[in-house]
Short mmCIF file of C-alpha atoms and ligand atoms in Angstrom, two decimals:
data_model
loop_
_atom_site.label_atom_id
_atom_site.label_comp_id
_atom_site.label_asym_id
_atom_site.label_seq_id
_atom_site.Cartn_x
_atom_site.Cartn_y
_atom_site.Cartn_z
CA UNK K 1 60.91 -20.80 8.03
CA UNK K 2 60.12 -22.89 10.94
CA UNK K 3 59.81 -26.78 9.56
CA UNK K 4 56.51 -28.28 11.42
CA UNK K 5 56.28 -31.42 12.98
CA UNK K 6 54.14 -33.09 11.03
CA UNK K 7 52.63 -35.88 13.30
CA UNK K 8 50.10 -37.52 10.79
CA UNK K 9 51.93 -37.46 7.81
CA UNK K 10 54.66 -39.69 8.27
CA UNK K 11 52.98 -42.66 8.64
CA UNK K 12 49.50 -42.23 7.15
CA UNK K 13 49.91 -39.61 3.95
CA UNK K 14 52.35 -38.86 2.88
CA UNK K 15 52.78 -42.24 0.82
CA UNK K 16 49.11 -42.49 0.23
CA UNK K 17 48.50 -42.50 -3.53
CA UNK K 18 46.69 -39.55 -4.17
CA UNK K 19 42.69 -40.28 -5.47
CA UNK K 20 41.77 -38.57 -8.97
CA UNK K 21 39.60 -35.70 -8.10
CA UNK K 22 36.75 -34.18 -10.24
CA UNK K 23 36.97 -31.56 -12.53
CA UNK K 24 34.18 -29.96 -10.84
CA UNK K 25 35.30 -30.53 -7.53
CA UNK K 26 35.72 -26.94 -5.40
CA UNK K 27 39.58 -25.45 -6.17
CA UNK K 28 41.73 -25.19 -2.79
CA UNK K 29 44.97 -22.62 -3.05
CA UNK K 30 47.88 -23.38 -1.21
CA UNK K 31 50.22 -20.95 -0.22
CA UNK K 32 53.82 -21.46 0.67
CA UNK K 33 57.24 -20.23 0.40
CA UNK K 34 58.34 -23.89 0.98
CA UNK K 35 57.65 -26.33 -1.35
CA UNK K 36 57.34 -29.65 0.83
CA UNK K 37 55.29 -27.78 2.90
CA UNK K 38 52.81 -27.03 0.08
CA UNK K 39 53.01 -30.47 -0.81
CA UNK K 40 51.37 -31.79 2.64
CA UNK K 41 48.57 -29.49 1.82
CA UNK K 42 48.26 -30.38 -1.68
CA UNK K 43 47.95 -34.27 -0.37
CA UNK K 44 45.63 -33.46 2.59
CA UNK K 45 43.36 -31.42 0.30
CA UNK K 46 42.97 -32.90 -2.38
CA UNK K 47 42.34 -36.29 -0.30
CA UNK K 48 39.15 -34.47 0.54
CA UNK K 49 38.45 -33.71 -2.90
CA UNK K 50 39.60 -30.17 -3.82
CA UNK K 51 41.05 -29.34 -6.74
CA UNK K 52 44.24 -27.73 -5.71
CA UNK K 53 46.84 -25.28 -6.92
CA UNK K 54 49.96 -23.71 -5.47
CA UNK K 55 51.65 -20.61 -4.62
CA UNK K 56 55.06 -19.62 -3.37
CA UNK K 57 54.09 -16.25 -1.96
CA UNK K 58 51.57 -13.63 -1.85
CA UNK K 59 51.81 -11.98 -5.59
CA UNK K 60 51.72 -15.72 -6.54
CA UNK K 61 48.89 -16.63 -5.09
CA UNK K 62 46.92 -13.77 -6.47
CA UNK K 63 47.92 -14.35 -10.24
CA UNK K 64 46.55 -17.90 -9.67
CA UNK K 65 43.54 -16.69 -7.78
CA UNK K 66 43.21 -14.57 -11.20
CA UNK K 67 42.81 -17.96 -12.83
CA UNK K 68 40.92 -20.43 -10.68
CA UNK K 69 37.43 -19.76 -8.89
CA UNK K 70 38.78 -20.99 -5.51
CA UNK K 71 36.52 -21.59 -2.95
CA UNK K 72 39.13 -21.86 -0.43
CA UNK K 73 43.08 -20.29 0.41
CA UNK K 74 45.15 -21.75 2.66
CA UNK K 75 48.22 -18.97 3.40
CA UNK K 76 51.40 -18.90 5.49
CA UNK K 77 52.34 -15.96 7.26
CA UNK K 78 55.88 -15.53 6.28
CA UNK K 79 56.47 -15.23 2.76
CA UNK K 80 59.09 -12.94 0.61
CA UNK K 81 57.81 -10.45 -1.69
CA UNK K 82 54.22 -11.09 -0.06
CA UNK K 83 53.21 -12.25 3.22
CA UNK K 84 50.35 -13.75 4.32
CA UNK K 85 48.65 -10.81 6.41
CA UNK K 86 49.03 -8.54 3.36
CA UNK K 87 47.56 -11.29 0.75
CA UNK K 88 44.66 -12.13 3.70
CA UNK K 89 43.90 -7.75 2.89
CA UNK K 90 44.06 -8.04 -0.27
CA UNK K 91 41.93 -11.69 -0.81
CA UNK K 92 39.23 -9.82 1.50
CA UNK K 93 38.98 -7.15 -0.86
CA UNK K 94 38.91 -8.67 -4.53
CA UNK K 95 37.57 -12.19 -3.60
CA UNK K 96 35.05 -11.72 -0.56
CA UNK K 97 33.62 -14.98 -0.91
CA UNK K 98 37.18 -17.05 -0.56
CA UNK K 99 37.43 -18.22 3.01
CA UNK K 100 40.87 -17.81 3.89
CA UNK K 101 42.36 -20.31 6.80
CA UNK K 102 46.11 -18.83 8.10
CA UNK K 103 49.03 -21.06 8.35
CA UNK K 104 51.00 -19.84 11.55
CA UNK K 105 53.93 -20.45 13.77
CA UNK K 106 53.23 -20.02 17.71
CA UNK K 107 55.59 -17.00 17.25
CA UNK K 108 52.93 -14.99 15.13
CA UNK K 109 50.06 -15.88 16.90
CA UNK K 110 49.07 -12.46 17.82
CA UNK K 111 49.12 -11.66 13.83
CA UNK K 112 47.21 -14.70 13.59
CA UNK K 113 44.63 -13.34 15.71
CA UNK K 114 45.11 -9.78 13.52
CA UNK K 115 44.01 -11.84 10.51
CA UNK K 116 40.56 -12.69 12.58
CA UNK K 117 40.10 -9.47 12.70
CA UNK K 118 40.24 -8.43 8.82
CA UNK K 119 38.53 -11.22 7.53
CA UNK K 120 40.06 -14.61 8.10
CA UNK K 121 38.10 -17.83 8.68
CA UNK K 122 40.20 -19.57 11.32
CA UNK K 123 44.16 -20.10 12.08
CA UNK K 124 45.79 -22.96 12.11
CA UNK K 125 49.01 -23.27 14.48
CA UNK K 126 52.26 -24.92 13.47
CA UNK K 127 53.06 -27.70 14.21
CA UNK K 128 49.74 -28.96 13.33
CA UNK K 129 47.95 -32.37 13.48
CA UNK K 130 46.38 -32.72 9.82
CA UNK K 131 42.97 -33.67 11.70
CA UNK K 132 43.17 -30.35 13.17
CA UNK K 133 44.21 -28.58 9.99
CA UNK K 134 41.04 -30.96 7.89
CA UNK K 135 38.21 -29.78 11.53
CA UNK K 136 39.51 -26.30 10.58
CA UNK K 137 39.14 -26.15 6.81
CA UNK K 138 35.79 -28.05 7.38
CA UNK K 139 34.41 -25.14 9.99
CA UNK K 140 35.44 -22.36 7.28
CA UNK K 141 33.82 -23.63 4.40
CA UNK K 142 30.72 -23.86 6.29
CA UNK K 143 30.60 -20.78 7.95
CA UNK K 144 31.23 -19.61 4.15
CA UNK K 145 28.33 -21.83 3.02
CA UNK K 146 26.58 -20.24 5.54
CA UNK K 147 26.90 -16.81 4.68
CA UNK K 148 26.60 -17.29 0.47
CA UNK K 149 23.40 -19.43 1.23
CA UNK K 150 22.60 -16.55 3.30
CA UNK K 151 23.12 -13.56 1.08
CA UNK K 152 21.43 -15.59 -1.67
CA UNK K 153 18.10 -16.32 -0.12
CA UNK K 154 17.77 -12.60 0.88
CA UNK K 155 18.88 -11.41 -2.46
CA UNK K 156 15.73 -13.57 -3.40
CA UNK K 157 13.48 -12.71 -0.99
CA UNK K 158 14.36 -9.02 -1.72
CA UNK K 159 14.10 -9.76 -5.39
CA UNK K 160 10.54 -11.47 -4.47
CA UNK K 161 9.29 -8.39 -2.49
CA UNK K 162 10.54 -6.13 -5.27
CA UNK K 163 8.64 -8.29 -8.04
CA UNK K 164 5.40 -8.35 -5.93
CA UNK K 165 5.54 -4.65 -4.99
CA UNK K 166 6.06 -3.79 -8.19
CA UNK K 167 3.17 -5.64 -9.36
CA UNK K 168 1.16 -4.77 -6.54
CA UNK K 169 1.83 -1.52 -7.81
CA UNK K 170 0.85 -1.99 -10.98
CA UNK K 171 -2.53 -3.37 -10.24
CA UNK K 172 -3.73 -0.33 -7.98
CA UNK K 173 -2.69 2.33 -10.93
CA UNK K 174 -4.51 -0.30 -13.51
CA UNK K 175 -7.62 0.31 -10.74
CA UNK K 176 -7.05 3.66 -10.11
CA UNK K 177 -6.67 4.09 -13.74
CA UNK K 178 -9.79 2.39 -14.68
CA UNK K 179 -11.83 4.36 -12.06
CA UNK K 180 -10.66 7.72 -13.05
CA UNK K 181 -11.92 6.22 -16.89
CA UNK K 182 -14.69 5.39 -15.78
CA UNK K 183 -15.36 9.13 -14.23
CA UNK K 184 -14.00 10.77 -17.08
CA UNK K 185 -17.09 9.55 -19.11
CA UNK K 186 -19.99 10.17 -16.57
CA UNK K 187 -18.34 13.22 -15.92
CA UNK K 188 -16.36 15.05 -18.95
CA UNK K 189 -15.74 18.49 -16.67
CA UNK K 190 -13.47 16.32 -14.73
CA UNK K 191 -11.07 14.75 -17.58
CA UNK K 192 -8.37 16.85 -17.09
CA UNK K 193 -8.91 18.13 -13.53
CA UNK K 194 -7.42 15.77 -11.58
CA UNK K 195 -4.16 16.32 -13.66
CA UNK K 196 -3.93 19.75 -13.54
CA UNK K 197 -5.08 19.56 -9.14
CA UNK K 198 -2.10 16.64 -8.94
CA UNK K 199 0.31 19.55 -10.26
CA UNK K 200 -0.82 23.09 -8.94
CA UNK K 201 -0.95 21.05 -5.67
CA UNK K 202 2.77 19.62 -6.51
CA UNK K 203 3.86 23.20 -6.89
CA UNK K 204 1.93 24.39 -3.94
CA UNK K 205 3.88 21.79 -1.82
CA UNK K 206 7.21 21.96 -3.26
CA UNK K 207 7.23 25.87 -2.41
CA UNK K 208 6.35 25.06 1.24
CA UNK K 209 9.24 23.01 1.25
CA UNK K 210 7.58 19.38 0.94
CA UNK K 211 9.46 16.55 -0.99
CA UNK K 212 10.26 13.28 -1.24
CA UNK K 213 7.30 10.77 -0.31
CA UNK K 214 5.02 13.23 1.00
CA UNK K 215 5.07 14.71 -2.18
CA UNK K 216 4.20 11.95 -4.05
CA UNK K 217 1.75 11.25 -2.48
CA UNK K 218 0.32 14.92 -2.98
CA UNK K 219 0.57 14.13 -6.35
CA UNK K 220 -1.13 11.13 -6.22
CA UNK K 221 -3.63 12.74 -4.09
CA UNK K 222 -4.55 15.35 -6.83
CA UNK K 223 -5.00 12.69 -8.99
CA UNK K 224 -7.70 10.86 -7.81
CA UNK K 225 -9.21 13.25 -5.10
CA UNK K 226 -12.66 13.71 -6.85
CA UNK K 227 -13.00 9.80 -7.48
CA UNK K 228 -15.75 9.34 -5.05
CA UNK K 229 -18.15 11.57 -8.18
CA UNK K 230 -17.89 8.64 -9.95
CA UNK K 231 -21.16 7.63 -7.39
CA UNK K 232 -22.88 11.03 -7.78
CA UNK K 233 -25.92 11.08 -10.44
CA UNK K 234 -25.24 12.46 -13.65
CA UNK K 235 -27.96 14.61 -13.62
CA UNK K 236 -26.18 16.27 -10.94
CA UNK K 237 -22.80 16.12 -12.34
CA UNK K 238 -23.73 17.28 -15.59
CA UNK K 239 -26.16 20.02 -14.53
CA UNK K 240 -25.47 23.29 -16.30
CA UNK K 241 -27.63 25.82 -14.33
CA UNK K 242 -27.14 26.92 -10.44
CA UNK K 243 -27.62 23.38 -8.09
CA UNK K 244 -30.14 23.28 -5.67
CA UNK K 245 -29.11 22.70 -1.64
CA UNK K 246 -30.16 19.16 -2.18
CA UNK K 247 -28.43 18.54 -5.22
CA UNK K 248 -25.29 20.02 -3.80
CA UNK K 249 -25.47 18.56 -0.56
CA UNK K 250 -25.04 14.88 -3.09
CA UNK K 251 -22.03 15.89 -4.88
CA UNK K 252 -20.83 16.92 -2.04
CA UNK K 253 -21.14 13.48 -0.91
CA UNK K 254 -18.10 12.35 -2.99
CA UNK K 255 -14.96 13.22 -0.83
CA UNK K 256 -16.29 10.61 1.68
CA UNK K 257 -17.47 8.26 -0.80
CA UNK K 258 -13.79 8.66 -2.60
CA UNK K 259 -12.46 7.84 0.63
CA UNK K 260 -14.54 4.44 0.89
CA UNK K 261 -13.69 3.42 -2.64
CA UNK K 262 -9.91 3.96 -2.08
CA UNK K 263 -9.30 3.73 1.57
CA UNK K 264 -8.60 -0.15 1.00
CA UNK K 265 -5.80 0.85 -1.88
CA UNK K 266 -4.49 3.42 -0.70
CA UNK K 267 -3.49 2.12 2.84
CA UNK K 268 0.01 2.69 2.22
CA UNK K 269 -0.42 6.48 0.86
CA UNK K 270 -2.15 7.73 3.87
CA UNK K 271 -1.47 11.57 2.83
CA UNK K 272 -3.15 10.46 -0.95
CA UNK K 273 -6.37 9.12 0.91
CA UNK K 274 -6.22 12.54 3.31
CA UNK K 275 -6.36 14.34 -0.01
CA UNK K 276 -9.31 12.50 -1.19
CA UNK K 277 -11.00 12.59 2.09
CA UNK K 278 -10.59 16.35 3.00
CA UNK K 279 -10.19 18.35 0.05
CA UNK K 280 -13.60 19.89 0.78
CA UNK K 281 -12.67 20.82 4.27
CA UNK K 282 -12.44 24.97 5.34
CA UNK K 283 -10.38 26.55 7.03
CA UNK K 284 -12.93 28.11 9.25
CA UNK K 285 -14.39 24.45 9.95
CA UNK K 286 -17.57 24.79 7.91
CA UNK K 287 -16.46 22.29 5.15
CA UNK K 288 -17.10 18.59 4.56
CA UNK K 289 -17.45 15.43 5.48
CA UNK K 290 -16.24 16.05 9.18
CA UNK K 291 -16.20 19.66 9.67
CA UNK K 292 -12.77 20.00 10.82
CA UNK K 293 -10.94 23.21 11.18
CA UNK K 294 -6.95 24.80 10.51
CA UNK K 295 -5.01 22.22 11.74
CA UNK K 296 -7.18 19.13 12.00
CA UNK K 297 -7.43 19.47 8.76
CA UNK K 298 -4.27 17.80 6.98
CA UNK K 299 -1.68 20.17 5.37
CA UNK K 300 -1.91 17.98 2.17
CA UNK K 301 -5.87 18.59 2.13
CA UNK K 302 -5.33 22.30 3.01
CA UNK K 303 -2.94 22.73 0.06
CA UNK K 304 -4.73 20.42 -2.37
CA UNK K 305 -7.83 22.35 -1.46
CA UNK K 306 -6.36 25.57 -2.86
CA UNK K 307 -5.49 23.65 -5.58
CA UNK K 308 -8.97 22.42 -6.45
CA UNK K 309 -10.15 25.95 -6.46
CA UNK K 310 -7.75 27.18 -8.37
CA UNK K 311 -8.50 25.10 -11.12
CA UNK K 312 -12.10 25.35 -10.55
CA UNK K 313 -12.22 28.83 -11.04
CA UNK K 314 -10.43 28.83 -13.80
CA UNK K 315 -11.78 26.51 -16.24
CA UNK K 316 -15.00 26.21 -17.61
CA UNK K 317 -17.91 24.72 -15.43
CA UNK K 318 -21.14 24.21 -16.53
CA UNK K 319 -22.65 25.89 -13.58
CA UNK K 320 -20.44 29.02 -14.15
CA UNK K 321 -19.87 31.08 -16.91
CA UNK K 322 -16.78 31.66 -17.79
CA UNK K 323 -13.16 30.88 -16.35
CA UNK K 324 -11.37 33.33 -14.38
CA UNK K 325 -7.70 34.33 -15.02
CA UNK K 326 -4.77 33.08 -12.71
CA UNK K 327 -4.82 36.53 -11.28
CA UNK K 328 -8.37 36.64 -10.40
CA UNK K 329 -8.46 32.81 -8.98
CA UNK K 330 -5.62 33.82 -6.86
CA UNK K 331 -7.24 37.19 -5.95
CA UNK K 332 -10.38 35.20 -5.12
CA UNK K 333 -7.77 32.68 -2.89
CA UNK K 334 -6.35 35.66 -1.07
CA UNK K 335 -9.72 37.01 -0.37
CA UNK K 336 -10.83 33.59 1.24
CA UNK K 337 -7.48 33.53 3.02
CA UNK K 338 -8.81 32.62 6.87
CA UNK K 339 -11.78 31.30 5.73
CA UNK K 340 -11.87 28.57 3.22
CA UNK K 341 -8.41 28.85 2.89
CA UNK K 342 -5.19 28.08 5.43
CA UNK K 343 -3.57 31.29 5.50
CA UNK K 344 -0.18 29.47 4.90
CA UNK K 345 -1.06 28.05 1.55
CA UNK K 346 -2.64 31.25 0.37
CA UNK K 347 0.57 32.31 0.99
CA UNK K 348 2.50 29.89 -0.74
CA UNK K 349 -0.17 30.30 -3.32
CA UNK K 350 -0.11 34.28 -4.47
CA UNK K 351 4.38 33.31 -3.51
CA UNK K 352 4.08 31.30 -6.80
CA UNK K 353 2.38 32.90 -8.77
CA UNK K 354 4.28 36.14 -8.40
CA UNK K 355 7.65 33.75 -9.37
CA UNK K 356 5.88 32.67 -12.23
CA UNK K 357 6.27 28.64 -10.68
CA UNK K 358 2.48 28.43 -10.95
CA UNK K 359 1.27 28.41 -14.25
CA UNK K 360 -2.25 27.16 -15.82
CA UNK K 361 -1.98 24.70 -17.51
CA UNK K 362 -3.99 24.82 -20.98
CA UNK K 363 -6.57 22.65 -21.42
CA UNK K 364 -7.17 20.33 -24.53
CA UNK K 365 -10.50 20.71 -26.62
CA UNK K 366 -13.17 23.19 -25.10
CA UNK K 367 -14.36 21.48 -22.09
CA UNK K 368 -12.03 19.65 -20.45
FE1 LIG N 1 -13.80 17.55 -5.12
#
């Protein structure tokens, strides 16, 4: 190995007593397959207050990074058993957060440059001038500051969002929760319903090949679509003989008033607050609140739609008589197929039932 001048040392250094450092001061590894060599590091660094230990080669040097948290490796290139570009590979891999400076003679400059590339902070060139070697060292450690001060504050601020989205969360199923309570008891036809629209609709979609978010939001959809009742009159609700025009004209108020209630939760679920909003719709464009028709009307309103009906007609209203089978409600789909119904999800409809994916599901206690 090439012996560096060592311009600094001679006079200043190298018979400098060397300062106690503290136990908690940041560990510096020095790697070298020549001892002297190691031990103009071992002064330099530790005269700027690492802690330092020492290795003759590569496989050294990663037995003692094994034992010390060091912040900091300074490597030769050439070393037996181990060089430096193969240590540099293998440092970047285990230890991420060590900032690794190369010691290099002019010869292996371009493999100096080659450990830029995979990872290394900076290169120092033999023969060096210890100011040069102490600027270097100093520019590593903070670009490594840099990036660990980084990665921390945006593991916090991601941890932050997560916490307050989480809690955000929280509080709109404690209000959705509450209002869907609050329905059940003006309204104990619906306890149940909304469950049983959230999964025939689920179902529905899944066969038409929805997923992921869109789904979910379905879901969520079905559960709260009939939340705007909770402002119809329980007279109304409640009524057990045929309504009148006027009185169904009000309940038929509550998709828009839903929409109201929710619209300011349910901003980021816009397919949820379509649900709510346009469940009511037809096909043909003669439904409710805004008349629209096929596809104005959104697919997750079309299918929940279907959905509602279905469960209508087969549980027990007061203004009906008695519940219909699966087979008739999806008889009585297919024959509104065009009309109230999107041909599409009719489809997917009487598709499911024939596989057996759409089941009813049983109710608890008699009128539910
Ligand atoms: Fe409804």
């Amino acid at each position: 190995m090439t012996v560096p001048a060592f311009a600094n040392l001679s006079t200043s250094s190298s018979s400098a007593a060397i300062l106690p450092v503290s136990e908690t001061a940041p560990y510096c590894l020095i790697v070298d397959d020549e001892p002297r060599l190691r031990q103009v590091m071992v002064h330099l660094m530790r005269g700027d207050g690492f802690q330092c230990i020492e290795a003759g080669n590569g496989v050294e040097a990663l037995q003692q990074l094994e034992r010390y948290p060091a912040s900091l490796v300074l490597s030769d290139l050439r070393m037996p058993k181990m060089d430096g570009f193969e240590l540099l590979r293998q440092i970047r891999s285990l230890y991420p957060d060590v900032a690794v400076v190369m010691i290099t003679a002019v010869a292996d400059v371009e493999i100096a440059v080659n450990c830029l590339a995979i990872g290394a902070a900076d290169y120092v060139i033999k023969p060096y001038q210890l100011e040069d070697v102490r600027a270097r060292v100093a520019q590593a450690l903070e670009k490594r500051r840099l990036i660990l001060e980084n990665r921390a504050y945006r593991e916090g601020l991601e941890e932050q969002v997560a916490v307050q989205a989480r809690r955000l969360e929280e509080l709109f199923l404690a209000s959705v929760q509450s209002l869907a309570e609050a329905l059940e008891l003006k309204d104990p036809y619906t306890r149940g319903h909304s469950v049983r629209v959230s999964h025939y609709s689920s179902v529905i979609a899944r066969s038409m090949g929805l997923d992921g978010e869109m789904l979910r939001q379905i879901e969520l959809g079905g559960h709260v679509h009939d939340i705007g009742k909770i402002g119809v009159r329980e007279s109304v609700l409640n009524k057990a003989d045929r309504l009148t025009a006027d009185e169904y004209e009000h309940i038929m108020t509550h998709p828009l008033l839903g929409w109201r209630i929710l619209a300011p939760l349910l901003g980021d679920t816009p397919n949820a607050l379509n649900i709510v909003r346009s469940h009511h719709e037809r096909y043909d464009g003669r439904g409710v609140p805004d008349g629209l028709k096929q596809s104005e009307i959104p697919l997750e309103a079309r299918i929940a739609a279907a959905a509602d009906a279905l469960d209508a007609m087969t549980s027990d209203r007061p203004y009906r008589a008695s519940e219909m089978s699966l087979e008739m409600a999806v008889a009585e789909i297919k024959r509104c197929s065009g009309t109230q119904f999107d041909p599409g999800v009719v489809e997917a409809v009487v598709g499911c039932a024939e596989r057996g994916e759409l089941t009813l599901i049983p109710r608890l206690g008699t009128r539910d």
